[in-house]
Short mmCIF file of C-alpha atoms in Angstrom, two decimals:
data_model
loop_
_atom_site.label_atom_id
_atom_site.label_comp_id
_atom_site.label_asym_id
_atom_site.label_seq_id
_atom_site.Cartn_x
_atom_site.Cartn_y
_atom_site.Cartn_z
CA UNK A 10 -25.54 -11.21 -42.80
CA UNK A 11 -27.28 -13.12 -45.65
CA UNK A 12 -25.50 -15.68 -47.70
CA UNK A 13 -25.95 -16.96 -51.13
CA UNK A 14 -24.70 -19.94 -50.39
CA UNK A 15 -27.62 -23.34 -50.88
CA UNK A 16 -27.05 -25.45 -47.44
CA UNK A 17 -27.72 -29.06 -47.48
CA UNK A 18 -27.89 -31.25 -44.22
CA UNK A 19 -25.38 -33.66 -45.74
CA UNK A 20 -22.87 -33.26 -48.37
CA UNK A 21 -23.47 -36.88 -49.20
CA UNK A 22 -26.35 -37.81 -51.37
CA UNK A 23 -27.25 -41.48 -51.57
CA UNK A 24 -28.81 -42.24 -55.23
CA UNK A 25 -32.34 -44.40 -55.09
CA UNK A 26 -30.90 -46.98 -57.62
CA UNK A 27 -34.12 -47.00 -60.34
CA UNK A 28 -32.82 -51.12 -61.27
CA UNK A 29 -32.69 -52.53 -57.37
CA UNK A 30 -34.15 -55.94 -58.19
CA UNK A 31 -36.22 -55.79 -54.99
CA UNK A 32 -37.75 -52.69 -56.48
CA UNK A 33 -38.23 -54.40 -59.86
CA UNK A 34 -39.63 -57.77 -58.68
CA UNK A 35 -42.54 -55.72 -56.22
CA UNK A 36 -43.38 -53.74 -59.59
CA UNK A 37 -44.29 -56.58 -61.68
CA UNK A 38 -45.62 -58.88 -59.05
CA UNK A 39 -47.71 -55.51 -58.17
CA UNK A 40 -48.86 -57.55 -54.93
CA UNK A 41 -52.36 -56.22 -53.63
CA UNK A 42 -51.43 -55.71 -49.48
CA UNK A 43 -54.22 -56.88 -47.43
CA UNK A 44 -54.53 -56.70 -43.67
CA UNK A 45 -56.41 -59.01 -42.39
CA UNK A 46 -58.37 -58.61 -38.87
CA UNK A 47 -56.12 -59.22 -36.18
CA UNK A 48 -56.46 -62.66 -33.88
CA UNK A 49 -56.98 -62.40 -30.80
CA UNK A 50 -57.79 -65.51 -28.70
CA UNK A 51 -57.68 -67.36 -25.24
CA UNK A 52 -56.35 -70.97 -24.81
CA UNK A 53 -57.30 -73.47 -25.76
CA UNK A 54 -57.82 -71.73 -29.90
CA UNK A 55 -57.11 -72.91 -33.33
CA UNK A 56 -57.44 -71.50 -36.88
CA UNK A 57 -56.73 -73.38 -39.75
CA UNK A 58 -55.73 -72.01 -43.13
CA UNK A 59 -56.26 -73.41 -47.25
CA UNK A 60 -53.31 -73.25 -49.68
CA UNK A 61 -52.64 -69.83 -49.64
CA UNK A 62 -50.82 -68.95 -53.10
CA UNK A 63 -49.18 -65.53 -52.22
CA UNK A 64 -47.13 -64.44 -49.43
CA UNK A 65 -48.34 -63.97 -45.91
CA UNK A 66 -46.50 -62.13 -42.92
CA UNK A 67 -47.17 -62.48 -39.45
CA UNK A 68 -45.96 -61.42 -36.35
CA UNK A 69 -46.97 -62.16 -32.58
CA UNK A 70 -47.82 -59.08 -30.47
CA UNK A 71 -48.13 -61.19 -27.66
CA UNK A 72 -48.43 -64.57 -26.00
CA UNK A 73 -47.68 -67.89 -27.89
CA UNK A 74 -48.62 -70.37 -30.16
CA UNK A 75 -47.65 -72.97 -32.38
CA UNK A 76 -47.94 -72.69 -36.17
CA UNK A 77 -48.14 -76.07 -38.29
CA UNK A 78 -47.54 -75.72 -42.00
CA UNK A 79 -48.41 -78.70 -43.46
CA UNK A 80 -45.41 -81.18 -44.34
CA UNK A 81 -42.93 -79.06 -41.93
CA UNK A 82 -41.88 -79.64 -38.16
CA UNK A 83 -44.25 -77.51 -36.27
CA UNK A 84 -43.09 -74.15 -35.15
CA UNK A 85 -43.56 -72.66 -31.72
CA UNK A 86 -43.88 -68.59 -31.77
CA UNK A 87 -43.64 -66.55 -29.17
CA UNK A 88 -43.69 -62.94 -28.33
CA UNK A 89 -42.00 -60.46 -31.12
CA UNK A 90 -41.07 -63.64 -33.59
CA UNK A 91 -42.11 -63.02 -37.23
CA UNK A 92 -42.93 -65.41 -39.80
CA UNK A 93 -43.19 -65.50 -43.85
CA UNK A 94 -44.75 -68.14 -45.42
CA UNK A 95 -44.15 -68.61 -48.92
CA UNK A 96 -46.85 -69.65 -51.30
CA UNK A 97 -47.45 -72.39 -47.84
CA UNK A 98 -49.84 -75.63 -48.33
CA UNK A 99 -52.31 -75.93 -45.69
CA UNK A 100 -51.73 -74.63 -42.38
CA UNK A 101 -52.78 -73.38 -39.07
CA UNK A 102 -51.98 -71.69 -35.70
CA UNK A 103 -52.92 -72.57 -32.48
CA UNK A 104 -52.68 -73.29 -28.78
CA UNK A 105 -50.94 -76.55 -28.90
CA UNK A 106 -49.80 -78.72 -32.13
CA UNK A 107 -52.93 -81.01 -32.06
CA UNK A 108 -54.86 -77.38 -32.47
CA UNK A 109 -52.95 -76.18 -35.24
CA UNK A 110 -52.68 -79.27 -37.54
CA UNK A 111 -54.29 -78.50 -40.51
CA UNK A 112 -56.93 -81.40 -41.43
CA UNK A 113 -55.09 -84.48 -42.95
CA UNK A 114 -52.13 -82.97 -42.09
CA UNK A 115 -48.50 -84.53 -43.51
CA UNK A 116 -46.28 -83.94 -40.61
CA UNK A 117 -44.81 -86.31 -38.01
CA UNK A 118 -46.84 -88.04 -35.92
CA UNK A 119 -47.51 -86.78 -32.30
CA UNK A 120 -45.41 -89.21 -30.85
CA UNK A 121 -42.31 -88.09 -33.02
CA UNK A 122 -42.17 -84.83 -31.51
CA UNK A 123 -39.70 -84.40 -28.43
CA UNK A 124 -41.63 -83.97 -25.28
CA UNK A 125 -39.69 -81.14 -24.41
CA UNK A 126 -41.87 -78.72 -26.56
CA UNK A 127 -42.99 -75.87 -24.54
CA UNK A 128 -46.80 -76.44 -24.13
CA UNK A 129 -49.54 -73.31 -23.33
CA UNK A 130 -50.79 -73.04 -20.37
CA UNK A 131 -54.86 -72.87 -20.57
CA UNK A 132 -55.88 -69.78 -20.68
CA UNK A 133 -53.25 -68.34 -22.08
CA UNK A 134 -53.72 -64.93 -24.43
CA UNK A 135 -52.79 -64.35 -28.34
CA UNK A 136 -52.66 -61.85 -30.62
CA UNK A 137 -51.04 -61.91 -33.70
CA UNK A 138 -51.00 -59.52 -36.46
CA UNK A 139 -50.47 -60.43 -40.20
CA UNK A 140 -50.30 -58.96 -43.55
CA UNK A 141 -51.58 -60.72 -47.05
CA UNK A 142 -49.36 -59.87 -49.99
CA UNK A 143 -51.78 -61.16 -53.20
CA UNK A 144 -50.25 -61.20 -56.40
CA UNK A 145 -52.92 -60.12 -58.87
CA UNK A 146 -51.47 -62.20 -62.19
CA UNK A 147 -50.97 -65.89 -61.43
CA UNK A 148 -47.50 -65.61 -62.66
CA UNK A 149 -46.20 -62.96 -60.60
CA UNK A 150 -45.47 -66.12 -58.68
CA UNK A 151 -42.57 -67.07 -60.22
CA UNK A 152 -40.66 -64.00 -58.79
CA UNK A 153 -41.14 -65.68 -54.85
CA UNK A 154 -40.55 -69.48 -56.25
CA UNK A 155 -37.51 -69.19 -54.47
CA UNK A 156 -39.00 -68.82 -51.01
CA UNK A 157 -39.49 -71.68 -48.85
CA UNK A 158 -43.08 -72.71 -47.39
CA UNK A 159 -41.87 -71.07 -43.91
CA UNK A 160 -38.98 -69.32 -42.72
CA UNK A 161 -38.71 -67.28 -39.31
CA UNK A 162 -37.03 -64.64 -37.68
CA UNK A 163 -37.02 -64.79 -33.79
CA UNK A 164 -37.37 -61.75 -31.32
CA UNK A 165 -33.58 -62.64 -30.40
CA UNK A 166 -32.42 -62.42 -34.05
CA UNK A 167 -29.79 -60.04 -35.08
CA UNK A 168 -33.10 -58.41 -37.38
CA UNK A 169 -35.73 -59.22 -34.82
CA UNK A 170 -35.21 -55.68 -33.15
CA UNK A 171 -34.93 -53.87 -36.57
CA UNK A 172 -38.63 -55.41 -37.58
CA UNK A 173 -39.81 -55.47 -34.23
CA UNK A 174 -39.79 -51.74 -34.31
CA UNK A 175 -41.56 -51.44 -37.86
CA UNK A 176 -44.14 -53.86 -36.59
CA UNK A 177 -45.09 -51.40 -33.86
CA UNK A 178 -45.98 -48.86 -36.01
CA UNK A 179 -48.25 -51.32 -37.70
CA UNK A 180 -49.73 -52.80 -35.68
CA UNK A 181 -50.71 -49.25 -34.23
CA UNK A 182 -52.03 -48.31 -38.05
CA UNK A 183 -53.94 -51.41 -38.00
CA UNK A 184 -55.42 -50.64 -34.33
CA UNK A 185 -56.47 -47.07 -35.61
CA UNK A 186 -58.86 -45.47 -38.09
CA UNK A 187 -56.80 -42.42 -38.97
CA UNK A 188 -56.57 -40.11 -42.50
CA UNK A 189 -54.28 -42.00 -44.92
CA UNK A 190 -53.74 -45.15 -42.90
CA UNK A 191 -54.60 -47.38 -45.97
CA UNK A 192 -51.32 -45.91 -47.93
CA UNK A 193 -49.40 -46.29 -44.31
CA UNK A 194 -49.99 -49.88 -43.89
CA UNK A 195 -49.37 -50.49 -47.21
CA UNK A 196 -46.15 -49.13 -47.37
CA UNK A 197 -45.11 -50.27 -43.34
CA UNK A 198 -46.00 -53.85 -45.17
CA UNK A 199 -43.57 -53.72 -47.35
CA UNK A 200 -40.68 -52.36 -45.54
CA UNK A 201 -41.60 -55.47 -43.25
CA UNK A 202 -41.47 -57.55 -46.37
CA UNK A 203 -38.44 -56.51 -47.40
CA UNK A 204 -37.00 -56.88 -44.50
CA UNK A 205 -37.71 -60.69 -44.25
CA UNK A 206 -36.22 -60.85 -46.94
CA UNK A 207 -32.96 -59.75 -46.95
CA UNK A 208 -33.22 -61.63 -43.66
CA UNK A 209 -34.02 -65.04 -45.48
CA UNK A 210 -30.79 -63.63 -48.35
CA UNK A 211 -28.01 -63.64 -45.65
CA UNK A 212 -29.05 -66.69 -44.02
CA UNK A 213 -29.93 -69.05 -46.33
CA UNK A 214 -27.93 -71.45 -48.26
CA UNK A 215 -30.13 -72.44 -51.24
CA UNK A 216 -30.64 -70.88 -54.31
CA UNK A 217 -32.13 -67.55 -53.96
CA UNK A 218 -33.07 -66.44 -57.66
CA UNK A 219 -33.29 -62.66 -57.80
CA UNK A 220 -33.06 -61.96 -53.74
CA UNK A 221 -29.05 -63.28 -54.53
CA UNK A 222 -28.71 -59.61 -55.44
CA UNK A 223 -28.33 -59.12 -51.59
CA UNK A 224 -26.67 -61.98 -50.50
CA UNK A 225 -23.69 -61.83 -52.41
CA UNK A 226 -21.79 -58.65 -54.15
CA UNK A 227 -20.11 -60.03 -56.91
CA UNK A 228 -23.02 -61.65 -57.91
CA UNK A 229 -25.98 -59.03 -57.01
CA UNK A 230 -23.62 -56.53 -59.56
CA UNK A 231 -23.98 -58.31 -62.21
CA UNK A 232 -27.89 -59.22 -61.33
CA UNK A 233 -28.00 -55.70 -60.84
CA UNK A 234 -26.69 -55.12 -64.40
CA UNK A 235 -29.07 -57.13 -66.29
CA UNK A 236 -31.93 -55.63 -64.52
CA UNK A 237 -30.44 -52.18 -65.73
CA UNK A 238 -29.66 -53.19 -69.32
CA UNK A 239 -32.46 -56.28 -69.87
CA UNK A 240 -31.83 -55.76 -73.99
CA UNK A 241 -27.90 -56.01 -73.76
CA UNK A 242 -26.97 -59.18 -75.30
CA UNK A 243 -24.86 -59.84 -71.63
CA UNK A 244 -21.99 -62.54 -72.21
CA UNK A 245 -20.17 -64.60 -69.61
CA UNK A 246 -17.17 -62.94 -69.96
CA UNK A 247 -19.14 -59.22 -69.57
CA UNK A 248 -20.60 -60.03 -66.60
CA UNK A 249 -17.89 -62.52 -64.76
CA UNK A 250 -16.23 -58.51 -64.97
CA UNK A 251 -18.48 -57.15 -63.56
CA UNK A 252 -18.37 -59.82 -60.77
CA UNK A 253 -14.51 -59.12 -60.28
CA UNK A 254 -13.98 -63.17 -61.01
CA UNK A 255 -12.99 -65.50 -63.48
CA UNK A 256 -15.48 -67.04 -66.41
CA UNK A 257 -15.42 -70.23 -64.35
CA UNK A 258 -15.72 -68.99 -60.68
CA UNK A 259 -18.71 -66.41 -61.67
CA UNK A 260 -20.38 -69.53 -63.90
CA UNK A 261 -20.30 -71.70 -60.93
CA UNK A 262 -21.73 -68.98 -58.29
CA UNK A 263 -24.31 -67.72 -60.19
CA UNK A 264 -25.82 -71.21 -60.48
CA UNK A 265 -25.28 -71.67 -56.79
CA UNK A 266 -27.07 -68.89 -55.53
CA UNK A 267 -28.92 -67.90 -58.16
CA UNK A 268 -30.19 -71.52 -59.36
CA UNK A 269 -29.82 -71.14 -62.77
CA UNK A 270 -26.96 -70.03 -65.28
CA UNK A 271 -26.57 -66.42 -66.54
CA UNK A 272 -28.27 -66.72 -69.87
CA UNK A 273 -31.17 -68.49 -68.36
CA UNK A 274 -31.59 -65.89 -65.98
CA UNK A 275 -31.61 -63.62 -68.22
CA UNK A 276 -34.38 -64.83 -70.73
CA UNK A 277 -36.39 -65.28 -67.74
CA UNK A 278 -36.22 -61.78 -66.61
CA UNK A 279 -36.87 -60.81 -70.07
CA UNK A 280 -40.04 -62.61 -69.71
CA UNK A 281 -41.60 -61.33 -66.43
CA UNK A 282 -40.69 -57.58 -68.15
CA UNK A 283 -42.50 -58.89 -71.20
CA UNK A 284 -45.05 -60.42 -69.29
CA UNK A 285 -45.86 -56.38 -67.63
CA UNK A 286 -45.40 -54.84 -71.52
CA UNK A 287 -47.92 -57.18 -72.54
CA UNK A 288 -50.89 -55.37 -70.32
CA UNK A 289 -49.97 -52.13 -72.32
CA UNK A 290 -51.36 -51.29 -75.94
CA UNK A 291 -47.36 -51.44 -77.20
CA UNK A 292 -46.92 -53.43 -80.41
CA UNK A 293 -44.83 -57.26 -80.36
CA UNK A 294 -42.22 -55.82 -82.21
CA UNK A 295 -41.88 -52.46 -79.51
CA UNK A 296 -41.57 -55.07 -76.84
CA UNK A 297 -39.18 -57.24 -78.54
CA UNK A 298 -36.87 -54.33 -79.43
CA UNK A 299 -37.21 -53.21 -75.85
CA UNK A 300 -35.98 -56.34 -74.07
CA UNK A 301 -33.61 -57.19 -76.35
CA UNK A 302 -35.21 -59.20 -79.58
CA UNK A 303 -34.33 -58.26 -82.97
CA UNK A 304 -36.98 -59.54 -84.59
CA UNK A 305 -40.80 -60.11 -83.15
CA UNK A 306 -40.36 -63.61 -84.38
CA UNK A 307 -37.31 -64.30 -82.03
CA UNK A 308 -39.76 -62.84 -79.07
CA UNK A 309 -42.10 -65.11 -79.56
CA UNK A 310 -40.54 -68.29 -79.79
CA UNK A 311 -38.42 -67.34 -76.88
CA UNK A 312 -41.92 -66.32 -75.10
CA UNK A 313 -43.95 -69.15 -75.74
CA UNK A 314 -41.03 -71.96 -75.01
CA UNK A 315 -41.01 -69.80 -71.30
CA UNK A 316 -43.85 -68.86 -70.38
CA UNK A 317 -45.88 -72.03 -72.77
CA UNK A 318 -48.30 -69.89 -75.18
CA UNK A 319 -47.11 -67.07 -77.90
CA UNK A 320 -47.47 -63.39 -76.80
CA UNK A 321 -50.62 -62.87 -78.51
CA UNK A 322 -52.29 -65.16 -77.04
CA UNK A 323 -51.01 -63.85 -73.40
CA UNK A 324 -52.59 -60.64 -74.19
CA UNK A 325 -55.65 -62.49 -75.44
CA UNK A 326 -55.74 -64.18 -72.04
CA UNK A 327 -54.80 -60.96 -70.02
CA UNK A 328 -57.73 -59.11 -71.33
CA UNK A 329 -60.78 -62.05 -71.13
CA UNK A 330 -59.19 -62.31 -67.28
CA UNK A 331 -59.91 -58.17 -67.14
CA UNK A 332 -63.56 -57.95 -68.53
CA UNK A 333 -63.97 -60.86 -66.19
CA UNK A 334 -62.73 -59.01 -63.28
CA UNK A 335 -64.94 -56.29 -64.58
CA UNK A 336 -68.11 -58.23 -64.85
CA UNK A 337 -67.68 -60.11 -61.21
CA UNK A 338 -67.35 -63.37 -62.67
CA UNK A 339 -63.94 -63.69 -61.43
CA UNK A 340 -63.62 -65.86 -58.68
CA UNK A 341 -61.36 -64.22 -56.05
CA UNK A 342 -57.97 -65.85 -54.51
CA UNK A 343 -56.97 -65.37 -50.58
CA UNK A 344 -56.73 -67.22 -47.37
CA UNK A 345 -60.14 -69.22 -46.58
CA UNK A 346 -59.93 -68.89 -42.20
CA UNK A 347 -62.06 -71.58 -40.04
CA UNK A 348 -61.34 -70.55 -36.78
CA UNK A 349 -62.46 -73.28 -34.16
CA UNK A 350 -65.80 -72.55 -32.36
CA UNK A 351 -64.29 -73.51 -29.11
CA UNK A 352 -62.15 -70.74 -29.15
CA UNK A 353 -62.75 -68.11 -26.66
CA UNK A 354 -61.96 -64.47 -27.92
CA UNK A 355 -60.84 -61.94 -26.80
CA UNK A 356 -62.40 -58.03 -26.85
#
């Protein structure tokens, strides 16, 4: 007997939030995802990297190594561990702390490092995979300015197993040459990035910027409201009501979790939207109205105060950069990798 009813697999639908701060930030940053060649090496080995004004995410697929970020304590990594570096200074990976040290390191002297730190035996094999998120525009890194130079998710952490499941798919795609490989890699890399950022937001007590949207229900609700309607002239009372807090409690919590007052965050978010809009052919008046300014002059004044130049000057500089890219005169921004000539690599 045929039925005219259309059955769904579930009666509960999950709407996609068009103004999820994660989605907004990634869309504005327009990251270019690059998967460098995986690193296979046999101890002793080392790899040094120059400062990287973007984000690097890595996983230890097999073995153990040291990660030394200039100015920080050495970090010991083993199979299943993940690391994320946000705009890192010079750093290195290696089979020992000495090997992983970046040149002219500002880290603690070797004698200050506990003798109980594990030593990696000679002949041990390491296999690591990483993904670089390169921002196409220098101002995009502002969106991730709250990230620490280095953060870890250990294999035994709560989020470690989920990350490992995703990473196994990423590693499989990196190692194969199947149709749609670049598309799959891009999406898997972004999923890993989101989960790493979630993990950081859930464990950090430092100001988080827009990442606070996942770390605090009340503050997150206010942030999502700002992202959904940036042109609205939000008042402290309105945002506090959305967060279900008193004005004073909301103002204090917002500053602690986000790192700035609500009014400052609103202005900075509007300027991020303006930067993106200035890539289009929209008039300055239209852009001003879209992000909540009643006049072009008010928008220009706010933009200059935050960005350091007028919207017209910013647009001119963008077009000059684009012409430079098309003519091949621009200098590519990315990691510089220098491997120790004594390293012995696997096949």
